[in-house]
Short mmCIF file of C-alpha atoms in Angstrom, two decimals:
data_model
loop_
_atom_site.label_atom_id
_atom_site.label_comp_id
_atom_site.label_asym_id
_atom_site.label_seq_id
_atom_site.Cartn_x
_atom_site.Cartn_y
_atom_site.Cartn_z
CA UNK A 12 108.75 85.84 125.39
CA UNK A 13 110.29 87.57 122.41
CA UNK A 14 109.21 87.16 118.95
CA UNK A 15 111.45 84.13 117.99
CA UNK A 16 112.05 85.98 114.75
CA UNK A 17 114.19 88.67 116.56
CA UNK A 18 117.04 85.74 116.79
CA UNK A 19 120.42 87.83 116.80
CA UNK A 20 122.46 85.31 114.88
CA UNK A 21 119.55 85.84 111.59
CA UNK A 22 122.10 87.60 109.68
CA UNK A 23 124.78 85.99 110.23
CA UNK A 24 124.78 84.03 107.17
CA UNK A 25 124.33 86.84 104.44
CA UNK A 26 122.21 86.00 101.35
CA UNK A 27 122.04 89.15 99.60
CA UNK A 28 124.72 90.56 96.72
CA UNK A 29 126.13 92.62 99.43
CA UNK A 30 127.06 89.47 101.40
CA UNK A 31 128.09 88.08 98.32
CA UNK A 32 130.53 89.71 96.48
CA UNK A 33 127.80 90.97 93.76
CA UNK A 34 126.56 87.60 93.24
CA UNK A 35 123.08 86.41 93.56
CA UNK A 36 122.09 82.87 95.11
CA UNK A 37 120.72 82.07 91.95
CA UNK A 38 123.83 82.39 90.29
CA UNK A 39 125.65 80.37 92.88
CA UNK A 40 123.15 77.28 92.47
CA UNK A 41 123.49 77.56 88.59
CA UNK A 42 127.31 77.30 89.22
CA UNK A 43 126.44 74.21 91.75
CA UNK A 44 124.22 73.05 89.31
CA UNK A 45 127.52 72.51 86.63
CA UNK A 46 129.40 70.81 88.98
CA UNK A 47 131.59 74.60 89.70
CA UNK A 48 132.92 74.72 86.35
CA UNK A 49 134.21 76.51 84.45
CA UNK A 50 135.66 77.75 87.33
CA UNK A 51 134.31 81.14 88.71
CA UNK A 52 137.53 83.12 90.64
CA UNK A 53 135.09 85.54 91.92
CA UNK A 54 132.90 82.90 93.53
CA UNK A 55 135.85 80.40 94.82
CA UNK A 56 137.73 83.21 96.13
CA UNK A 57 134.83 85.08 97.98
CA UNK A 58 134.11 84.29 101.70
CA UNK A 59 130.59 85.36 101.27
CA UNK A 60 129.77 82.65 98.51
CA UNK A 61 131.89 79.85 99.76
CA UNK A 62 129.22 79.85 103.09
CA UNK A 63 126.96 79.88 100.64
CA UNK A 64 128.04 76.78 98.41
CA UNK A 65 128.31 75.20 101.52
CA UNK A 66 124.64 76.07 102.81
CA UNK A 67 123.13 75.66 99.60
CA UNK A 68 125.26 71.97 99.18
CA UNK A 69 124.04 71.18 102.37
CA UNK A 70 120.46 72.25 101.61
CA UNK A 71 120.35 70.14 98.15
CA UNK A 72 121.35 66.90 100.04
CA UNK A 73 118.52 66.78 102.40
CA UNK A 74 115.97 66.88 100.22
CA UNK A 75 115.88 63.46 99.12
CA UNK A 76 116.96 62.61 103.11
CA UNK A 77 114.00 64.23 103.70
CA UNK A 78 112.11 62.37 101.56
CA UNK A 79 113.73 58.68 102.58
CA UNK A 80 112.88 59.72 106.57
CA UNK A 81 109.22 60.66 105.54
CA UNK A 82 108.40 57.43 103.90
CA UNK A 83 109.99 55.55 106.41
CA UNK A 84 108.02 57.34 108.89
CA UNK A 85 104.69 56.23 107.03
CA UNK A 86 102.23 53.61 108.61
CA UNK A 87 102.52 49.94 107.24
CA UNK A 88 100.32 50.08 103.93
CA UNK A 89 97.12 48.49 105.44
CA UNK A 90 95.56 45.45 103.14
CA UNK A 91 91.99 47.72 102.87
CA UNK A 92 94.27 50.37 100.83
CA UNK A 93 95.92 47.90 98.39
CA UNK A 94 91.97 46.38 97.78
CA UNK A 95 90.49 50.29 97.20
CA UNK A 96 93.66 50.92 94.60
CA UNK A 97 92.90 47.67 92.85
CA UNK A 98 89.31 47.96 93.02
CA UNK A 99 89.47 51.38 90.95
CA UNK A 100 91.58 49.38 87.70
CA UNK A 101 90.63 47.47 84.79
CA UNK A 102 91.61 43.97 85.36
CA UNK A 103 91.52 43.62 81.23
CA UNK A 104 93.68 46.89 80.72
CA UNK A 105 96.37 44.86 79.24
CA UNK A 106 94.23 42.19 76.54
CA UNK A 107 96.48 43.01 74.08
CA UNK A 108 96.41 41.64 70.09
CA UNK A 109 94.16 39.36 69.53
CA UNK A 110 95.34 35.99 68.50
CA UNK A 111 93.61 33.40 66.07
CA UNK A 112 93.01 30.18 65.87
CA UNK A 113 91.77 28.20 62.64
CA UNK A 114 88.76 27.37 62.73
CA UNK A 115 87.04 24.15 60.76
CA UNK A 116 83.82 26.22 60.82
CA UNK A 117 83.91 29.20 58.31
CA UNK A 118 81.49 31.34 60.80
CA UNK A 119 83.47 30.15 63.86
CA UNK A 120 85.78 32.68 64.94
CA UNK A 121 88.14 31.72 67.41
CA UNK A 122 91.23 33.45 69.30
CA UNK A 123 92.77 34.12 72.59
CA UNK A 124 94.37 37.75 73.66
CA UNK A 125 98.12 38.26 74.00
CA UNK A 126 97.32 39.03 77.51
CA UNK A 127 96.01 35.68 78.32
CA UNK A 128 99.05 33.68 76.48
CA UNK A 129 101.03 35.71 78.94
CA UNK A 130 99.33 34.49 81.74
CA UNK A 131 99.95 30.88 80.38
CA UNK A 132 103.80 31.85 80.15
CA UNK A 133 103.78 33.09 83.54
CA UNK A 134 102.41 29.91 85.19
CA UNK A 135 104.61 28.02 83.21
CA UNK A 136 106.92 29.20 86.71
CA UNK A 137 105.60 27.45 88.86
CA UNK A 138 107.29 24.43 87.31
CA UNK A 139 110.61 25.88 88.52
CA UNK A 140 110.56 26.27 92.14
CA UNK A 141 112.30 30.01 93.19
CA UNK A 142 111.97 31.63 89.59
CA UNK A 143 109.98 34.43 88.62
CA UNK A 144 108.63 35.59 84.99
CA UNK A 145 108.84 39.48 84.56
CA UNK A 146 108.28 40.47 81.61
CA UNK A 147 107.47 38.49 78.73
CA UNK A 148 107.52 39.81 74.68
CA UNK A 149 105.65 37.95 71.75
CA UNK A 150 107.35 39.57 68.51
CA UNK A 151 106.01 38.64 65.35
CA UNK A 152 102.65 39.16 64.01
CA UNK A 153 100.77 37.20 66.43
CA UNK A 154 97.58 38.53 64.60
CA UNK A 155 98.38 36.03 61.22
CA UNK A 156 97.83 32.61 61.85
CA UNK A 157 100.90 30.20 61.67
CA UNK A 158 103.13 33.51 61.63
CA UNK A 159 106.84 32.89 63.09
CA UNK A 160 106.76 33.70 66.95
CA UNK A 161 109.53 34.48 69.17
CA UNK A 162 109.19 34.70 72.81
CA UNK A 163 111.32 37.24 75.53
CA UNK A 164 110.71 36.33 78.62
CA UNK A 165 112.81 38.35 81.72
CA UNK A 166 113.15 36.02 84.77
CA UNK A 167 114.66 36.30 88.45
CA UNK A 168 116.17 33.24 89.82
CA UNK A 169 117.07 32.49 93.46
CA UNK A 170 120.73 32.78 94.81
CA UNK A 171 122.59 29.62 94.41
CA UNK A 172 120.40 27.91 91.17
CA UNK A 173 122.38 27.33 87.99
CA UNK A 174 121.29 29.89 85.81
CA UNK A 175 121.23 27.74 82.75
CA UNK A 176 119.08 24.77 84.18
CA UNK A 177 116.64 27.11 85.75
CA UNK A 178 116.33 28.47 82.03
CA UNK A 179 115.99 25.03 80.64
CA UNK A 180 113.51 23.76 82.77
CA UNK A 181 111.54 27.39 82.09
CA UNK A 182 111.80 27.82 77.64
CA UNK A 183 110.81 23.34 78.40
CA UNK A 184 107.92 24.45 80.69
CA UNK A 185 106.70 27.04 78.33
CA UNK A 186 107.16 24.96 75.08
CA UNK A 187 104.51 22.35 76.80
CA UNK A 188 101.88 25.12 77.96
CA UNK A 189 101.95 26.74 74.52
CA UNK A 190 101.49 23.27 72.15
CA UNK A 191 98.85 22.23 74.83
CA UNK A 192 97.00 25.35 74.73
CA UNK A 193 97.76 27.30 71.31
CA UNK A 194 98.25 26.93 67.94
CA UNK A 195 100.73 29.80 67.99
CA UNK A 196 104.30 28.58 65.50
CA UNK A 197 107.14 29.83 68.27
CA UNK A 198 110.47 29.85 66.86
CA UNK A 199 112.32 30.61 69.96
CA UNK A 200 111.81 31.43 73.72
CA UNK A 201 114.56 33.70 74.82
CA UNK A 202 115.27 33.61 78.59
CA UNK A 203 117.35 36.47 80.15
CA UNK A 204 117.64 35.99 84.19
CA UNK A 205 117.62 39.45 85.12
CA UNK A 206 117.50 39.84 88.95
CA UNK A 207 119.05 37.16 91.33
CA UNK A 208 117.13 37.02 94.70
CA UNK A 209 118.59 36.46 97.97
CA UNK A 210 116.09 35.26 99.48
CA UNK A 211 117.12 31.97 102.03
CA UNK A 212 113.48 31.56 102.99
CA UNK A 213 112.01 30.25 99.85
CA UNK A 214 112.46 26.78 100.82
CA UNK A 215 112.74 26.80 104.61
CA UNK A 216 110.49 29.84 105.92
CA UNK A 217 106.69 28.50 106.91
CA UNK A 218 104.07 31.28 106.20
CA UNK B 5 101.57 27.96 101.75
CA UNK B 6 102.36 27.81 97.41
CA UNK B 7 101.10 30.80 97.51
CA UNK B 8 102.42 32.58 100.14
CA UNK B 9 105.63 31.17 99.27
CA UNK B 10 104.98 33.19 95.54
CA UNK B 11 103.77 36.28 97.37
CA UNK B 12 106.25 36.66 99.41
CA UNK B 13 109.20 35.94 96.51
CA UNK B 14 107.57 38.20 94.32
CA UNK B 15 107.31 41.24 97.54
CA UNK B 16 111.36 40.22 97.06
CA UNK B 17 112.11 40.64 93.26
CA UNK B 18 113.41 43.72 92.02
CA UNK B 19 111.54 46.26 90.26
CA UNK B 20 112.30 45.29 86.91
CA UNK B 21 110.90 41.77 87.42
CA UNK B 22 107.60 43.11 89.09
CA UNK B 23 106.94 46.07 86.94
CA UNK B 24 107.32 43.91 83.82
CA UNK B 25 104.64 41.67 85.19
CA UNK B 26 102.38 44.48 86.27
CA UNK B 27 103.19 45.79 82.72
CA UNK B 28 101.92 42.67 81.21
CA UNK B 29 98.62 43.17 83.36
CA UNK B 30 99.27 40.96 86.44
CA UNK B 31 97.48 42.27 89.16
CA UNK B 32 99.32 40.78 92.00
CA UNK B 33 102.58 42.20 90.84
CA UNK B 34 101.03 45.81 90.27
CA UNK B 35 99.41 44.77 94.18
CA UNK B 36 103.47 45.10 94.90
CA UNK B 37 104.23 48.05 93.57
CA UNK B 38 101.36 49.78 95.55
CA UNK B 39 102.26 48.46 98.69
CA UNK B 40 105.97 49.33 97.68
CA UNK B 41 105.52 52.71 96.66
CA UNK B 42 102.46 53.91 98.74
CA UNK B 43 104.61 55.46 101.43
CA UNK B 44 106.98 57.42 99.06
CA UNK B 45 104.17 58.25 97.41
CA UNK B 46 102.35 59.92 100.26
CA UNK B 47 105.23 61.46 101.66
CA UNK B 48 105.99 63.11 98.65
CA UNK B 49 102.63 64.51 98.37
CA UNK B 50 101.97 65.64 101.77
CA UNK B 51 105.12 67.49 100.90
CA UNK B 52 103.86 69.36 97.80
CA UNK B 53 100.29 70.03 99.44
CA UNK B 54 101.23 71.16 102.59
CA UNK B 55 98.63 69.24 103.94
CA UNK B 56 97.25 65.61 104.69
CA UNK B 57 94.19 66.33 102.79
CA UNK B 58 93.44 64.54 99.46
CA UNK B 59 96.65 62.66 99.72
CA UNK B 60 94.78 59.26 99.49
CA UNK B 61 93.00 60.51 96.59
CA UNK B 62 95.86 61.72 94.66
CA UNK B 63 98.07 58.59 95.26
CA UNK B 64 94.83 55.87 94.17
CA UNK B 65 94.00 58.56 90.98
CA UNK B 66 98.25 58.33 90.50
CA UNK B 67 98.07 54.27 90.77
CA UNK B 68 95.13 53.99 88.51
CA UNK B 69 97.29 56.14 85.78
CA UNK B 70 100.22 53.94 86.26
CA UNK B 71 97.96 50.78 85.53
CA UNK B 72 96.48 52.52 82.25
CA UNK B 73 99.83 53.74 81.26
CA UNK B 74 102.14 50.67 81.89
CA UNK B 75 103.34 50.41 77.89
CA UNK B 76 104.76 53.64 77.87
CA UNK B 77 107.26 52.88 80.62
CA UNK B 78 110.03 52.00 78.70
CA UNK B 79 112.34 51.12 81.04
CA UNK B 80 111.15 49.06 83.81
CA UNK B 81 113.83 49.58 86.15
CA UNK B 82 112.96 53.05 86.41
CA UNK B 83 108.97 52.75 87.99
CA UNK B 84 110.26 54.46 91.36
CA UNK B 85 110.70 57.55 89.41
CA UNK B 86 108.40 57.02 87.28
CA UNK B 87 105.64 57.03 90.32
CA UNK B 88 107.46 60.04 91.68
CA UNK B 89 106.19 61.85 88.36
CA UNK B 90 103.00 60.57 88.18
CA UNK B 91 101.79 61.54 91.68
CA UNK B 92 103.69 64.63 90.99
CA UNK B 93 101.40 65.82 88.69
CA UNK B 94 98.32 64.66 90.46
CA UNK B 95 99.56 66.87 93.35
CA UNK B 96 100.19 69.95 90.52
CA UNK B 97 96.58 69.04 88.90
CA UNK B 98 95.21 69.45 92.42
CA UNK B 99 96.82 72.64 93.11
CA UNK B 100 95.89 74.09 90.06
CA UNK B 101 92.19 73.03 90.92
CA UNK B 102 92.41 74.75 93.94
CA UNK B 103 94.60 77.65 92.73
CA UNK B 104 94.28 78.46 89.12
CA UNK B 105 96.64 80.93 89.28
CA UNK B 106 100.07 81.22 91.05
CA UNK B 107 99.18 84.01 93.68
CA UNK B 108 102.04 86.42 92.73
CA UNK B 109 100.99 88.64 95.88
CA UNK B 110 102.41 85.47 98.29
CA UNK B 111 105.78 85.28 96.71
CA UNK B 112 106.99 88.05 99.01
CA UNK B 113 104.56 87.60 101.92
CA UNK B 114 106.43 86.65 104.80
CA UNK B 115 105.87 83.11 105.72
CA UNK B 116 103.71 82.25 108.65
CA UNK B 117 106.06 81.11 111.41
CA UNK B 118 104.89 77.66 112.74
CA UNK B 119 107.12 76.36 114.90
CA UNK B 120 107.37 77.06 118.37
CA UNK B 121 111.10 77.43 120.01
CA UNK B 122 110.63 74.42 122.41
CA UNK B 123 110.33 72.33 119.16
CA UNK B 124 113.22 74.33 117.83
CA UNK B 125 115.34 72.77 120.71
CA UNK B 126 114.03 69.52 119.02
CA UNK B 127 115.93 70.08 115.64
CA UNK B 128 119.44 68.76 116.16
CA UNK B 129 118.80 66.46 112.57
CA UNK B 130 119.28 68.73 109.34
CA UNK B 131 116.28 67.01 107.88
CA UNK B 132 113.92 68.16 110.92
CA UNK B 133 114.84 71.77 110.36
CA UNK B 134 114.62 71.60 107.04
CA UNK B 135 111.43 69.52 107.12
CA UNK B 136 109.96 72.42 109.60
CA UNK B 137 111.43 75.26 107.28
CA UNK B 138 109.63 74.08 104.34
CA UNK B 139 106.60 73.87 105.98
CA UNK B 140 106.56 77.62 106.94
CA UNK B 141 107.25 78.37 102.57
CA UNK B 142 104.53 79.99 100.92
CA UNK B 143 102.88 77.73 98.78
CA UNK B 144 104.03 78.61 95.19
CA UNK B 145 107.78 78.46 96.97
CA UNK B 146 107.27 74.94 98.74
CA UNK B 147 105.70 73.97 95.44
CA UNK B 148 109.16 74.74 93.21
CA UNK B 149 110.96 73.29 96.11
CA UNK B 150 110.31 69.87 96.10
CA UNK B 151 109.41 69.31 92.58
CA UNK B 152 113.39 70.36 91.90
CA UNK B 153 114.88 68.76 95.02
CA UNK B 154 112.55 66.08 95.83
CA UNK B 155 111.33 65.68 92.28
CA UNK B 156 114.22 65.82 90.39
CA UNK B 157 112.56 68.78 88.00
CA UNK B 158 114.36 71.17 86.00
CA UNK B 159 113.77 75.01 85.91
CA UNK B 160 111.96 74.60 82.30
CA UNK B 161 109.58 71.82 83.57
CA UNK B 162 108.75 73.29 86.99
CA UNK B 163 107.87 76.00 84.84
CA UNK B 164 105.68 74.32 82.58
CA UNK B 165 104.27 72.29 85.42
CA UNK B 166 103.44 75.27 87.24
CA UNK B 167 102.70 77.18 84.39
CA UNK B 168 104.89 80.21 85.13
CA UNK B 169 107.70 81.58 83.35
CA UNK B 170 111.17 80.12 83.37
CA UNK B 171 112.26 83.17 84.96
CA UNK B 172 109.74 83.29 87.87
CA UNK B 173 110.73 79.91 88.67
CA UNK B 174 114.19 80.99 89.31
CA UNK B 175 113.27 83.12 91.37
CA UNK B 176 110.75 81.62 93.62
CA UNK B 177 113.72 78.88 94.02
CA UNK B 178 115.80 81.34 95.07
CA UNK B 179 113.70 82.94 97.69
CA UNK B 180 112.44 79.16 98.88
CA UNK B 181 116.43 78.81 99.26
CA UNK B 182 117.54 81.74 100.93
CA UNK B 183 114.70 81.16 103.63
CA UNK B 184 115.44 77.60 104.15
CA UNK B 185 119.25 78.36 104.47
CA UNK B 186 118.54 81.31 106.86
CA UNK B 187 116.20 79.74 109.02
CA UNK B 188 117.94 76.59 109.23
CA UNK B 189 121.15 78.90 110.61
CA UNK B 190 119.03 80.03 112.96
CA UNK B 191 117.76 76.38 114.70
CA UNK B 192 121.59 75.21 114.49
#
């Protein structure tokens, strides 16, 4: 057997300035790069560099193919890796401001993160069967007691629920949990739906 | 069964929806993104390394980043590529651990040849060949490869990644090019 380097066709496809009319294949990617313009005579009208475009175009595309057929190719992420990922965070990373509450006692000093009134707007879902809190905003200075709050709250919503109920039945759900649970003044809860889900299994799909 | 029920609708909301959670410190919706993004994330890196090795180190030390530096992802929809950078420059950080320096003498070394012509026969699929051309790269030429094609870098921040001139850069793209292109004529 033959070194499989010693393939006759190698040189078919020329690289080098000779091949190409004086132009490098630097060049010609720069010129891919912006989209061939302005347009180069030399290069369009040069056999050598139009197999090169080609190749290069070609070449450029697969990457992210590449990429897409490699992850695909990956083993199912096994439960044992999500637990070592989540075992190497901070589960308070996120506390945020702190909040206060008055307090009869002069020495007593109370409060609750922005974190955790997040995680009281998020279960505030589960009220609304098929919707989904994303991200959720308190802007105002939580910090001052009896400041003006406003709430921004991002949401996804199942295919086929009207939009406005579902938000209703949400800014209602997270009016209650907030009186119940803190003193914070909210002046608003905004409600975008961001993301409808197609998902037909919500309510007929068993575990 | 509630619960699953949530699980599995939140494994189904967009991005946007889960990173803002994670963002807001929810573990289960960061627990999506890593089962999400895991496989990109590892095929990427095998990519830039070469090799299997360290990849589960560099994609946990990439999530754990991610989790610490949630607020500074502005916009949410964009966490796929904002992973891709992250574990990007895990990969970098790990080269440069092993290699402080770009090895200048391997630019023009010729590539070891790894595949054998009965797998040649094999590579029919463009991404095959190509996947078997970049293996054979040196390592400072893989390396520019896929952070510009994979990666999405320009020539000024594979530079400063890599910590080589602009100009070297160029030029180990255009080697990692030409060799691809020829050696991908050759298996067609």
């Amino acid at each position: 057997m033959t070194d499989d380097r010693e393939v006759p066709e190698i040189r078919r496809l020329g690289l080098e300035p000779t091949d190409l009319d004086g132009h490098t294949i630097e060049e010609l990617a720069d010129y891919l790069d912006a989209g061939r313009t302005p347009r180069d005579r030399s290069i369009e009208e040069s056999p050598g560099c139009q197999l090169a475009l080609d190749a290069l175009q070609r070449l450029h595309g697969l990457g992210s193919e590449l990429l897409d057929a490699e992850t695909a190719a990956e083993p199912e992420v096994d439960p044992t890796w999500v637990e070592r990922v989540l075992s190497g965070i901070a589960m308070d990373a996120r506390a945020g401001r702190r909040i206060p509450f008055a307090s009869e006692e002069p020495d007593t000093d109370l409060g609750i993160t922005e974190g955790a009134v997040r995680g009281l707007i998020r279960a505030a879902e589960a009220a609304v069967p098929g919707l989904l809190i994303g991200r959720c905003r308190l802007t105002g200075d939580v910090t001052a007691a009896g400041a003006p709050i406003r709430i921004e709250i991002d949401a996804s919503a199942l295919h086929g629920q009207s939009i406005p109920a579902v938000a209703d039945r949400l800014r209602d759900e997270v009016d209650r949990a907030l009186r119940t649970h803190t003193e914070l003044n909210v002046t608003a809860i905004d409600i975008a739906i961001r993301d409808i889900r197609e998902v037909p299994t919500w309510t007929e799909e068993k575990p | 069964m509630e619960d699953e029920r949530f699980r599995r609708a939140l494994e189904h909301a967009d991005d946007r929806i889960v990173a803002g959670r994670a963002a807001d410190g929810d573990v289960e919706a960061f627990a999506v993104l890593v089962r999400r993004y895991t496989p990109m994330m590892r095929a990427y890196t095998q990519r830039m390394l070469n090799s299997s090795a360290d990849v589960d180190d560099i994609v946990q030390e990439s999530f754990v980043t991610a989790w610490q530096r949630f607020g500074e992802l502005e916009d949410l929809s964009k966490v796929k590529s904002w992973l891709m950078r992250i574990v990007s420059r895990k990969a970098v950080d790990r080269i440069r651990a092993l290699r402080p320096a770009v090895d200048i003498d391997s630019i023009d070394r010729p590539a070891p040849l790894h595949t054998s012509p009965s797998a040649v026969v094999e590579m029919r699929a463009g991404v095959a060949a190509l996947g078997a051309a970049l293996r054979e790269l040196p390592d400072a030429q893989r390396e520019c490869w896929v952070l510009r094609e994979i990666g999405g870098y320009s020539y000024e921040e594979i530079a400063e990644e890599l910590d080589i001139p602009v100009s070297t850069a160029r030029g180990l793209l255009a080697r990692a090019r030409k060799y691809m292109i020829v050696r991908m004529e050759e298996w067609r």
